[in-house]
XYZ file of C-alpha atoms in Angstrom:
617
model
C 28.496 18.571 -16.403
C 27.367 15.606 -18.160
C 26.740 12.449 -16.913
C 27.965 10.453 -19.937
C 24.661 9.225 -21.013
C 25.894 7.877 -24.712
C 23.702 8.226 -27.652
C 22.938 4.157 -28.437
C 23.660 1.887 -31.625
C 20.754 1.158 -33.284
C 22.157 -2.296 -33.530
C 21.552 -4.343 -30.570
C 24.094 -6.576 -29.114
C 22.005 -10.264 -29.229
C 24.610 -12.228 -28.053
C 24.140 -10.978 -24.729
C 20.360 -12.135 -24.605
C 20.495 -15.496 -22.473
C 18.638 -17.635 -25.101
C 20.676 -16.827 -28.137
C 24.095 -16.467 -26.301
C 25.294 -19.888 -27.781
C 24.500 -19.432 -31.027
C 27.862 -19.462 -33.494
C 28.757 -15.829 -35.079
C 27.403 -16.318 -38.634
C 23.920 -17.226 -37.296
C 23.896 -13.949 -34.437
C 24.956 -12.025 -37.597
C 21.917 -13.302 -39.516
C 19.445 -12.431 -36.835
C 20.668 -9.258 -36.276
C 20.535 -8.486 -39.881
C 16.667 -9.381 -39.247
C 15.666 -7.664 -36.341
C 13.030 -4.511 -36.701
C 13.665 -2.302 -34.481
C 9.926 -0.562 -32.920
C 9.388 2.222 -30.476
C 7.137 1.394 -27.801
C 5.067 3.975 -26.215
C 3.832 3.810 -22.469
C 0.396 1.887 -22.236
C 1.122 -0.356 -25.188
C 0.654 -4.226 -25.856
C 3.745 -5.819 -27.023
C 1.497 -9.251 -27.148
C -1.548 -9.951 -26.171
C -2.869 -13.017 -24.307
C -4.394 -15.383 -26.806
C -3.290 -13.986 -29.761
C -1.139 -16.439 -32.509
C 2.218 -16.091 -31.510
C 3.679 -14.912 -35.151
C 7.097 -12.660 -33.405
C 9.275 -12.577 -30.795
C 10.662 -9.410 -29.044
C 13.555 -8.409 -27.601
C 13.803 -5.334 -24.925
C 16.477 -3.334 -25.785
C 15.513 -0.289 -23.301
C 11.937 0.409 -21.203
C 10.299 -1.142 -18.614
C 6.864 -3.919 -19.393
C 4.804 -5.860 -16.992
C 3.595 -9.351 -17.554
C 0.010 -10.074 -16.887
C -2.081 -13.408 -16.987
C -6.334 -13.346 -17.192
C -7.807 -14.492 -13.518
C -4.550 -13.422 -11.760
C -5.247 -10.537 -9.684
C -2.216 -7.483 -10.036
C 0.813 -8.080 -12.260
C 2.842 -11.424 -12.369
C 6.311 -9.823 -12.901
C 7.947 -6.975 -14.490
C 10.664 -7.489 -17.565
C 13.389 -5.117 -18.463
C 16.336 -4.669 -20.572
C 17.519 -8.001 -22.179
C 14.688 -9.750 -21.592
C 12.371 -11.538 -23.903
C 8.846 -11.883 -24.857
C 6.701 -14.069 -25.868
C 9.492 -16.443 -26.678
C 7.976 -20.047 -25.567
C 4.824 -19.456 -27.628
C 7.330 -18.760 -30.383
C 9.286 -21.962 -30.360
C 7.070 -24.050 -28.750
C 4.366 -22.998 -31.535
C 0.987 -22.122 -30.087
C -1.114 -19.199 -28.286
C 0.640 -16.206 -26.123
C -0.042 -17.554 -22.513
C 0.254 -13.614 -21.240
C 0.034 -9.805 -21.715
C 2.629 -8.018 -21.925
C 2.415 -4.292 -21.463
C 4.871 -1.054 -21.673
C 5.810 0.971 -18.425
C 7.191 3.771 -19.635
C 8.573 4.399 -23.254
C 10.559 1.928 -24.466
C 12.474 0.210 -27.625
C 12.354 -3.552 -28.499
C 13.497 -5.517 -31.641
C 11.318 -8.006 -33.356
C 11.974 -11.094 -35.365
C 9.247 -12.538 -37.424
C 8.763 -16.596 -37.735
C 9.028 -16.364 -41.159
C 12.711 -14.640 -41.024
C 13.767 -16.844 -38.044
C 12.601 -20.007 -40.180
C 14.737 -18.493 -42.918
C 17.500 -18.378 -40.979
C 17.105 -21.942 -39.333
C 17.695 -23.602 -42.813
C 20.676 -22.350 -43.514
C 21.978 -22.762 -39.172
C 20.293 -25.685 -38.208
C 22.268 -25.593 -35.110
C 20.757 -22.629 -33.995
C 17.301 -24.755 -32.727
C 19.671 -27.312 -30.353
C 21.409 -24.444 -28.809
C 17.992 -22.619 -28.187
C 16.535 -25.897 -26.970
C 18.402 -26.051 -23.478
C 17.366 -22.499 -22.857
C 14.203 -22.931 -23.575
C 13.526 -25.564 -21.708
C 14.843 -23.949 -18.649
C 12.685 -21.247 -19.325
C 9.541 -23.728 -19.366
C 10.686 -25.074 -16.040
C 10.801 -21.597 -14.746
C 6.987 -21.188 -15.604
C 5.975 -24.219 -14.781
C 7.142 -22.971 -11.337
C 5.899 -19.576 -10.979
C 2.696 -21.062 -12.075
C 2.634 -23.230 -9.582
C 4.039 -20.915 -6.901
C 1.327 -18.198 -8.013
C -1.665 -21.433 -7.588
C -0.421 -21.851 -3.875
C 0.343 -18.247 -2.741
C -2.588 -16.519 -0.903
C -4.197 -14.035 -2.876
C -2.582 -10.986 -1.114
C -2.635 -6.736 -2.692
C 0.895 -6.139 -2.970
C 1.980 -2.197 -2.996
C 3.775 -1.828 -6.565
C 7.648 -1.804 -6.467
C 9.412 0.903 -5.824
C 9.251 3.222 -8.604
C 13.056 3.715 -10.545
C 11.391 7.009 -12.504
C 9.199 9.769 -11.244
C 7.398 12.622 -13.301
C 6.729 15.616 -11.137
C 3.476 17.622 -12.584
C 1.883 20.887 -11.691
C -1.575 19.768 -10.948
C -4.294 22.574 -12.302
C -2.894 25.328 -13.890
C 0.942 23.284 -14.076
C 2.548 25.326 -12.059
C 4.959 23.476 -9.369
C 5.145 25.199 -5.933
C 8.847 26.617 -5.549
C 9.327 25.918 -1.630
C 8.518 22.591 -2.461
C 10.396 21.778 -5.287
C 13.159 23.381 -3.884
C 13.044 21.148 -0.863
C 12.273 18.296 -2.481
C 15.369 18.546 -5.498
C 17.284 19.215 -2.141
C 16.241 16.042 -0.335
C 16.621 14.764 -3.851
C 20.227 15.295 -3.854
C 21.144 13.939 -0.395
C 19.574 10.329 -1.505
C 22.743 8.354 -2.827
C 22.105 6.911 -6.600
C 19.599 9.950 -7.755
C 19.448 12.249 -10.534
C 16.573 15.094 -11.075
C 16.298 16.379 -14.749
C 14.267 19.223 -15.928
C 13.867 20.522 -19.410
C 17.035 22.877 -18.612
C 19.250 20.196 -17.574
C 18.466 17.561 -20.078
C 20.952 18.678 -22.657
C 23.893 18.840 -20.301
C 23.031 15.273 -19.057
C 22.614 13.649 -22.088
C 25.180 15.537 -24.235
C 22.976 16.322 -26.681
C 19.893 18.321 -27.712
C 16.240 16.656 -26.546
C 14.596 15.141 -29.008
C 11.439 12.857 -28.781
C 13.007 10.181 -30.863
C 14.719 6.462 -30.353
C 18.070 7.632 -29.419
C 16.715 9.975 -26.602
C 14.766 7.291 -25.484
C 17.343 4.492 -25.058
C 19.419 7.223 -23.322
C 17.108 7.996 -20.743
C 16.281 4.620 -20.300
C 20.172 4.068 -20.198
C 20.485 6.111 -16.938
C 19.209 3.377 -14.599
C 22.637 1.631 -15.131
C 23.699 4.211 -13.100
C 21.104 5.475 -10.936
C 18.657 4.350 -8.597
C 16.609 6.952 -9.111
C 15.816 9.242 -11.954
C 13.341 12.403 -11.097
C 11.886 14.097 -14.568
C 10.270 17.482 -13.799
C 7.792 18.012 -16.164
C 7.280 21.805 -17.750
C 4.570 24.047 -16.548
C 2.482 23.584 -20.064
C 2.143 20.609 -22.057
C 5.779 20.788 -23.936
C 7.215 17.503 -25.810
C 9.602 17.377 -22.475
C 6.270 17.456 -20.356
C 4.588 14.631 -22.503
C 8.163 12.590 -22.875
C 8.037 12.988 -18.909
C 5.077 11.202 -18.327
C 5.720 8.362 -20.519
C 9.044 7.615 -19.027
C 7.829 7.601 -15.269
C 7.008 4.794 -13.280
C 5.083 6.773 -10.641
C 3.238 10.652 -11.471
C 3.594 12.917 -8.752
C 0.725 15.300 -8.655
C 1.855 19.130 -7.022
C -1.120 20.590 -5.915
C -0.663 23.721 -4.234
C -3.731 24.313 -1.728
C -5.200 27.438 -0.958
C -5.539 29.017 2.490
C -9.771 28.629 2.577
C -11.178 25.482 2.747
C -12.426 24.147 -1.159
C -16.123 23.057 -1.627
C -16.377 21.706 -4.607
C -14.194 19.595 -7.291
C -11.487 20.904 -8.626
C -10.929 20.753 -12.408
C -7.585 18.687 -14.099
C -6.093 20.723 -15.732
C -4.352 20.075 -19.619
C -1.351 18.608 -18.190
C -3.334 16.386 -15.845
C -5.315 15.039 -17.976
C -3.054 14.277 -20.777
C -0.750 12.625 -17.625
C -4.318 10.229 -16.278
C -4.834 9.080 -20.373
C -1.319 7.542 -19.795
C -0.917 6.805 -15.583
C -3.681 4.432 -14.225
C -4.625 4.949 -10.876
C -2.468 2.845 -9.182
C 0.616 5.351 -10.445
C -0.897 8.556 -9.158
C 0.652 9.962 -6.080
C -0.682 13.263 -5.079
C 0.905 15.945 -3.398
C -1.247 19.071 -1.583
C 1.087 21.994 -0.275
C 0.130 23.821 1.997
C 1.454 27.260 2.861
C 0.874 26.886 6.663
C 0.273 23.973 9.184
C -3.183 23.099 10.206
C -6.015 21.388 9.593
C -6.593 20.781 5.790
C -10.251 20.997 5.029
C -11.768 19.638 1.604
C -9.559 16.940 0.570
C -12.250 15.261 -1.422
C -12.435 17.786 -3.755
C -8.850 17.271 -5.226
C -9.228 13.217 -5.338
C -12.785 13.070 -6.968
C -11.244 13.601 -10.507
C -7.528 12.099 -9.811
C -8.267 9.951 -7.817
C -4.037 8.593 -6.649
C -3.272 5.444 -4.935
C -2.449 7.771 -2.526
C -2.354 11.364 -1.383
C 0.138 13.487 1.143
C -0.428 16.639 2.740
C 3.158 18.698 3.057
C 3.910 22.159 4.638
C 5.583 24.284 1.907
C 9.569 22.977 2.272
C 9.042 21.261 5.902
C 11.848 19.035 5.735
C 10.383 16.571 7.779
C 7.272 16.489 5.412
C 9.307 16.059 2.243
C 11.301 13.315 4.085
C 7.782 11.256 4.586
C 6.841 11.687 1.353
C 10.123 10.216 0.089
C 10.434 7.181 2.233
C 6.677 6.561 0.264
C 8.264 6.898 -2.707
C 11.476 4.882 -1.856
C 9.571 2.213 -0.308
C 11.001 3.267 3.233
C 7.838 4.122 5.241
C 7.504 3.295 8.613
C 3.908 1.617 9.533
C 2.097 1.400 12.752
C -0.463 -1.520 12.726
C -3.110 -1.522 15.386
C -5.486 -4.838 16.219
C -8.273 -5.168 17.132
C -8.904 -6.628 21.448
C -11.748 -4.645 23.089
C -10.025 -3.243 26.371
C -6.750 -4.909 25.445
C -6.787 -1.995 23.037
C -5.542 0.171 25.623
C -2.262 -1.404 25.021
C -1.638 0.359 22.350
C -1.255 3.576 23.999
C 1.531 1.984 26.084
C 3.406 1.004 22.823
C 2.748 4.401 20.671
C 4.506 6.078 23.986
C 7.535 4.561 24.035
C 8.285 4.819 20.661
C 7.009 8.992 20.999
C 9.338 9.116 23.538
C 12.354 7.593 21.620
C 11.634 10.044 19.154
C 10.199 7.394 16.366
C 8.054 9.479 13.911
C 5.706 6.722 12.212
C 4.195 7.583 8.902
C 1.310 5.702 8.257
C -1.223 4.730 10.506
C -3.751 1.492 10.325
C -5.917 -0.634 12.307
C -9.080 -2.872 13.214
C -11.609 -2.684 15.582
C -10.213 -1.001 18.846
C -7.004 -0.408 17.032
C -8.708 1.401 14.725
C -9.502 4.085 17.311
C -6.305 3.878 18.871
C -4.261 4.708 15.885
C -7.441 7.292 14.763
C -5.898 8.894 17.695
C -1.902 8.655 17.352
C -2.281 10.191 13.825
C -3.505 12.833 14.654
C 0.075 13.462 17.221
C -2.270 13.477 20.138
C -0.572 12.867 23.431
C -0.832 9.025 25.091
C -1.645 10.817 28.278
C -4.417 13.003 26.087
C -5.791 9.772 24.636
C -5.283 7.587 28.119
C -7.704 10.305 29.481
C -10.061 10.105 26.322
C -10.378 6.024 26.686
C -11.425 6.592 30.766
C -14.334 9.262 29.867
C -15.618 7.346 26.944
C -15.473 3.860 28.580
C -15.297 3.994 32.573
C -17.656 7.748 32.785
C -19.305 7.189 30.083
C -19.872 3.264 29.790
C -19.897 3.502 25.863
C -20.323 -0.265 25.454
C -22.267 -0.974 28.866
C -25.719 0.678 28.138
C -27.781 -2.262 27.145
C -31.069 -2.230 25.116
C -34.012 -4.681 23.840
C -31.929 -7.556 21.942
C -33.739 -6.683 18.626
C -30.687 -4.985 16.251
C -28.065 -6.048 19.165
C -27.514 -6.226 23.069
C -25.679 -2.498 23.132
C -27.674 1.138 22.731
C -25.604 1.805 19.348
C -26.494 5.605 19.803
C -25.083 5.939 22.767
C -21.510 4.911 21.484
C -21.987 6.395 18.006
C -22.322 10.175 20.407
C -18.793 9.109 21.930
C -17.127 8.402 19.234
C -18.680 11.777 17.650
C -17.427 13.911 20.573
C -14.171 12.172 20.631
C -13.290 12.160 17.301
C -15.303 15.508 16.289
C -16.107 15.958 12.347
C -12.488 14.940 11.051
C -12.600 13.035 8.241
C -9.147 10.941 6.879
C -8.580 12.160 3.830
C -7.772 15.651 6.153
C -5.833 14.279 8.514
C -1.810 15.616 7.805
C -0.589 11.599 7.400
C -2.296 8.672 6.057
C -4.446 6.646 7.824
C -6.713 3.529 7.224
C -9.663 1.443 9.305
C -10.479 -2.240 8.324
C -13.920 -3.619 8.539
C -15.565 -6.815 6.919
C -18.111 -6.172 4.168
C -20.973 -8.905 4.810
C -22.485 -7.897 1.422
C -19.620 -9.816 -0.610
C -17.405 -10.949 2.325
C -14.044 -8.474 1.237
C -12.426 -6.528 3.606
C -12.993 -2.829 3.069
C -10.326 -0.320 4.051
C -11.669 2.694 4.879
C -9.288 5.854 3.352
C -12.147 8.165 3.124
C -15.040 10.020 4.721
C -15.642 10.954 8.169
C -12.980 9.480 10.982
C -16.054 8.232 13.141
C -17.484 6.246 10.715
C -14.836 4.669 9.933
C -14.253 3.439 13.524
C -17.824 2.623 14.043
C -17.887 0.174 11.281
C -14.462 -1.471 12.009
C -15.702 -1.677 15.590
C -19.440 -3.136 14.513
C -18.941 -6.177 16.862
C -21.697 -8.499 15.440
C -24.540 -9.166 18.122
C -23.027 -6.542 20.445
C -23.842 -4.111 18.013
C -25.770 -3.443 14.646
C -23.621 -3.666 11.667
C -22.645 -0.001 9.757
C -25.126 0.628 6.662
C -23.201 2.645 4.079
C -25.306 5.014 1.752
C -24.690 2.278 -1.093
C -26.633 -0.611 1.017
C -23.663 -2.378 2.082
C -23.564 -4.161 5.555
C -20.125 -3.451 7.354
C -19.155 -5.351 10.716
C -16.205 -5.454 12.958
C -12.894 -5.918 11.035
C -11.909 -8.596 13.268
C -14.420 -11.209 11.415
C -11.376 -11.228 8.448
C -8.530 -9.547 9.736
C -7.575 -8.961 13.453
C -4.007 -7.932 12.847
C -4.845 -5.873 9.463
C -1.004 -5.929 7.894
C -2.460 -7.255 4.895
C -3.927 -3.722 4.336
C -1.072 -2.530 5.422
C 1.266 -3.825 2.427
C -1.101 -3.565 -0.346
C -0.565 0.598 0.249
C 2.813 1.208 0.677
C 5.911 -1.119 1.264
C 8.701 -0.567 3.469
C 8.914 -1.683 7.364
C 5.927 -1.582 9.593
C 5.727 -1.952 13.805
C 2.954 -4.951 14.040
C 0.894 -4.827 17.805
C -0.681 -8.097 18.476
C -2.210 -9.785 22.079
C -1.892 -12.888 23.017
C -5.047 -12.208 25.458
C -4.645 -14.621 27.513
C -4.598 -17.584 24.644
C -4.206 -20.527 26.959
C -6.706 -19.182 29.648
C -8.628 -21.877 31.011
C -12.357 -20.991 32.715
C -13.001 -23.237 35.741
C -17.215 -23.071 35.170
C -19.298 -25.811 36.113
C -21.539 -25.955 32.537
C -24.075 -27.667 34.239
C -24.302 -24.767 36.638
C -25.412 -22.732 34.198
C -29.270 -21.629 34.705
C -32.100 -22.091 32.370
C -33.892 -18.768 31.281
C -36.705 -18.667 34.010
C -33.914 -19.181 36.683
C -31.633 -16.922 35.208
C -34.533 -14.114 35.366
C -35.575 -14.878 38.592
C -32.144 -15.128 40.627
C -31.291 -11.649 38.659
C -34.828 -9.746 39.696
C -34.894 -11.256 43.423
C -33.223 -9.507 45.263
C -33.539 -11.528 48.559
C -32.429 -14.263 46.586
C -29.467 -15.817 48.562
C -27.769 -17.956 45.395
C -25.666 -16.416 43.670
C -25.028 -17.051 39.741
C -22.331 -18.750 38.487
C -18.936 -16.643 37.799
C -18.379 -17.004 33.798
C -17.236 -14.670 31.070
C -19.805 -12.982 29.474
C -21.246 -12.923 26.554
C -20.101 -9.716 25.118
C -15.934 -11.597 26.667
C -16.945 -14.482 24.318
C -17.774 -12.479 21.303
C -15.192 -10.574 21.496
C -12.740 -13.608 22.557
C -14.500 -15.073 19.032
C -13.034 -12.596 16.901
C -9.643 -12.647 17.895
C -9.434 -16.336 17.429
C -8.604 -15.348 13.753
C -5.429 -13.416 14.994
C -2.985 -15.880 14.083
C -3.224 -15.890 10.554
C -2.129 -12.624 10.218
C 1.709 -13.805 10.660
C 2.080 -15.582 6.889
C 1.810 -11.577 5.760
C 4.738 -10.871 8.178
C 7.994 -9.575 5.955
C 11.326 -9.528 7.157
C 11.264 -5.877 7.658
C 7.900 -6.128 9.876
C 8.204 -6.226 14.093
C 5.705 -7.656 15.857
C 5.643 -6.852 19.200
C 2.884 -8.886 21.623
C 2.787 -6.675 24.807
C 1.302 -8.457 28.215
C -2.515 -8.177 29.489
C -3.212 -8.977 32.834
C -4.589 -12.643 33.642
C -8.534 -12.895 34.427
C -9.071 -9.480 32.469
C -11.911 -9.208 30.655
C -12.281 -8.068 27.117
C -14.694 -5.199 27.718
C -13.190 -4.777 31.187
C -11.819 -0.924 30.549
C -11.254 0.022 34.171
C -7.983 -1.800 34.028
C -6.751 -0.018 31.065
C -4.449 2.289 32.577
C -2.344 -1.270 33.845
C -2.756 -3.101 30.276
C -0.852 0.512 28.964
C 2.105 1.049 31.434
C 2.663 -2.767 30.633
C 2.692 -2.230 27.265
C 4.699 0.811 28.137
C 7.666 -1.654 29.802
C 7.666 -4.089 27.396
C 8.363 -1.849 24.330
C 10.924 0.219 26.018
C 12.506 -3.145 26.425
C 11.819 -4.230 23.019
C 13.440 -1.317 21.481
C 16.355 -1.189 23.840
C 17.089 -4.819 22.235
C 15.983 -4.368 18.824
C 18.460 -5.466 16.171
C 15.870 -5.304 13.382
C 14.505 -2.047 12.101
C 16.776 0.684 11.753
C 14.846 3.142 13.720
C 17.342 6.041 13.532
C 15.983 6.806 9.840
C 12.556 7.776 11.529
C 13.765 9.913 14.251
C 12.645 12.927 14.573
């Protein structure tokens, strides 16, 4: 069957590019009889930021991004249509931006010299150009501004419209899961999966690397959301024309039944596919032939290192589902903050939503959240993980066991051997669905998002609370403290890895609290010693928070910022804590979670927002 995919005219229709469209017929005919037409291959410069602006393109099929010097990520992306580099043109002057090619593409150019040609003999062609142009300028004078004012925020990319799948190693794609995933493929409305054997029958002709095949190909979004190329097992002229056309690369990497130790080797596919996809395009995939525990993770992502990785059971439906809402930009998020013992809240929400039968995909958090959502990713059960909070914190006082002030107030040893019998020798890059831990780097003030390395770490430097107790030392000399410091509610993080909806957990903790204590009660430090030592002393000391409460109060104080980064598709939900609780006080944590239990069964019972029934499981 073929899809009508037409073989294009090398002649492209300019009157249907906005700045030319009211230009009369005899001058249209003139610049078409100009216009070069040039293939563009993936990773190329159309123009370069800087450089004399002697040409003007036209996109006639492919996919570029814009990019300016000193502007973090990519300002916009440009497709069919569209021009470039046309107010540098005009206007006379420098290019003000790269421009860069996506995938494979075609464009037209028109040199100054044949454009001033053809002004002489059309002199109306510069007033009708004018009026666009100076929309166009009006445009940029706006984004520019828009781009000065916006925070400085990591933005996942957009959804990818064309996907190469590639055997990772030897090539080879596991059957079970590209059966499954052609199969989940073909229930998604708007997409098409091509493979060297199906390429012909689509297009309606023979492939051929070449201008016409291109523009076809390219041609297919008008009709598709999605189109999947499935790259050969060697490196064929289908495998190479694969790569170039994608947006995203999916790496297949089919892992073995023994754990790995030590890094595995691209193989000629792969490393023709990483010469053309940047890092930020990788997506790898590790099948596995049975559920478990994967061990040695690290080995496949030294060399290939994706924006992301997913572990999937052979053709688990529900796996392959996951790993397409990634892809389509449909992932469901759970985003943990940070709170001490309001922590415990958490639990309380993750339940309700278990018990509604709302898979989440992706897991993040700060601080206490961090260990709370440590925990739900790994499936454990809120009664499991209620029981795990009471022996680490009420048995086993993990944050009560005090020591000389000299590195902190807290024994840091004594929680560091919780958290290790807790969370065992997991690390995330093993754990079956992704997971992240914020903490604040106080070596160059960034927020670092832990992906990697063991799960305990991880929480123990996202929980660092500064004074309580001594910041996390990485092997590379940085100093990492509690994520709170820079972001409490970490959806920030969140976003700049995937896109699609996310469930946001915030406290309000008690935000208009007031503390009836007498400051002038307070005792100096000979007073304080002796009233605490005596023990026939008959005074007692004033009732105030202490100072580990106050810290801890401290860093949430940053918590409302977080809510500028909120997108439409994002729920916050703000369960209860008790009044008078304290932020270390963990005794109370089994109230603080059947609250938070209530409330969200309430919340979802009313939500009108996310459409939860595409999680289910």
């Amino acid at each position: 069957m073929s899809y009508g995919a037409q073989m294009p005219s090398r002649q492209p229709f300019i009157s249907r590019v906005s700045i030319f469209k009211d230009l009369p017929e005899d001058a249209l005919q003139a610049l078409e009889s100009r216009l070069q037409p040039v293939r563009i291959s993936r990773g190329d410069l159309v123009v370069r930021e800087g450089e004399e602006a002697d040409a003007l393109f036209i996109i006639v099929s492919g996919r570029f991004t814009v990019e300016v010097n000193g502007h973090a990520g990519i300002i916009t992306e440009i497709v069919r249509g569209s021009t470039i580099g046309e107010i540098a043109f005009f206007a006379g002057g420098k290019r003000t931006a790269t421009v860069r090619a996506i995938r494979d593409g075609i464009v037209v150019r028109l040199t100054r010299a044949d454009f001033d040609e053809i002004s002489k003999h059309s002199p109306e062609a510069w007033s009708a150009i004018t009026s666009v142009l100076a929309e166009r300028l009006a445009e940029e004078t706006r984004r520019n501004t828009h781009n000065r004012m916006a925070a400085v925020v990591a933005r996942a990319r957009p959804r990818p419209r064309t996907i190469a799948i590639v055997g990772a190693t030897s090539g080879q794609i596991d059957r079970s899961f590209l059966s499954a995933f052609t199969e989940a493929a073909s229930r998604r409305s708007g997409t098409l999966v091509l493979s060297s054997a199906t390429v012909t029958e689509v297009l309606g002709a023979p492939f051929q690397d070449n201008l016409d095949v291109t523009e076809a190909l390219n041609g297919l979004e008008s009709r598709f959301d999605t189109v999947v190329f499935i790259a050969d097992e060697g490196r064929t002229p289908w495998s190479e024309k694969c790569i170039r056309q994608a947006d995203e690369l999916l790496l297949i990497a089919s892992a073995p039944n023994d754990p790995i130790v030590s890094t595995v080797a691209l193989g000629d596919l792969e490393r023709f596919a990483q010469c053309v996809h940047p890092p930020g395009t990788r997506r790898l995939v590790l099948v596995h032939a049975r559920q478990g525990s994967p061990e040695g993770t690290r080995y496949w992502l030294a060399l290939r290192q994706p924006a992301m990785h997913h572990h999937v059971l052979g053709g688990c439906e529900a796996d392959i589902a996951r790993l397409w809402r990634f892809i389509a930009g449909e992932a469901l998020g759970f985003v943990a903050c940070g709170g001490g013992a309001y922590c415990s809240a958490h639990i309380g929400v993750y339940s309700a939503f278990r018990e509604t039968g709302i898979d989440f995909d992706i897991y993040g958090g700060t601080s206490g959240g961090a260990a709370m959502a440590a925990a739900f990713v790994q499936d454990l059960d809120p009664h499991a993980i209620a029981s795990g909070v009471h022996r680490m914190f009420v048995e086993g006082r993990a944050l009560s066991r005090y020591t000389l002030p000299k590195y902190s107030l807290l024994d840091h040893a004594h929680f560091d051997d919780h958290l290790k019998r807790e969370y065992g020798a997991v690390r995330i890059e093993d754990l079956w669905k992704p997971y992240f831990a914020v903490s604040t780097d106080l070596s160059n003030y960034e927020m670092e998002i832990h992906r990697q390395g063991p799960l305990w770490e991880a929480i123990r430097a996202s929980a660092a609370i500064p004074g309580l107790l001594p910041p996390y030392y990485t092997a590379d000399g940085r100093m990492l403290v509690d994520g709170s410091v820079i972001s409490n509610v970490p959806i920030e993080a969140m976003h700049a890895l995937k896109r699609g909806p996310n469930v946001v957990v915030s406290f309000q903790s008690g935000g208009t609290e007031k503390f009836s204590v007498d400051y002038t009660s307070l005792p100096r430090r000979n007073e304080l010693i002796w009233r605490s030592l005596n023990p026939f002393s008959s005074s007692t000391l004033p009732v105030a928070p202490s100072a580990a409460t106050v810290l801890i109060r401290s860093l949430m104080a940053n918590r409302g910022h977080f809510e500028r980064y909120l997108e439409a598709e994002d729920w916050l939900l703000v369960p209860p804590t008790p009044p008078g609780m304290g932020a270390l006080d963990w005794r109370r944590h089994s109230e603080v979670m059947n609250a938070a239990y209530d409330y969200t069964r309430r919340q979802i019972a009313q939500n009108d927002g996310i459409n939860l029934a595409r999680f289910e499981t």
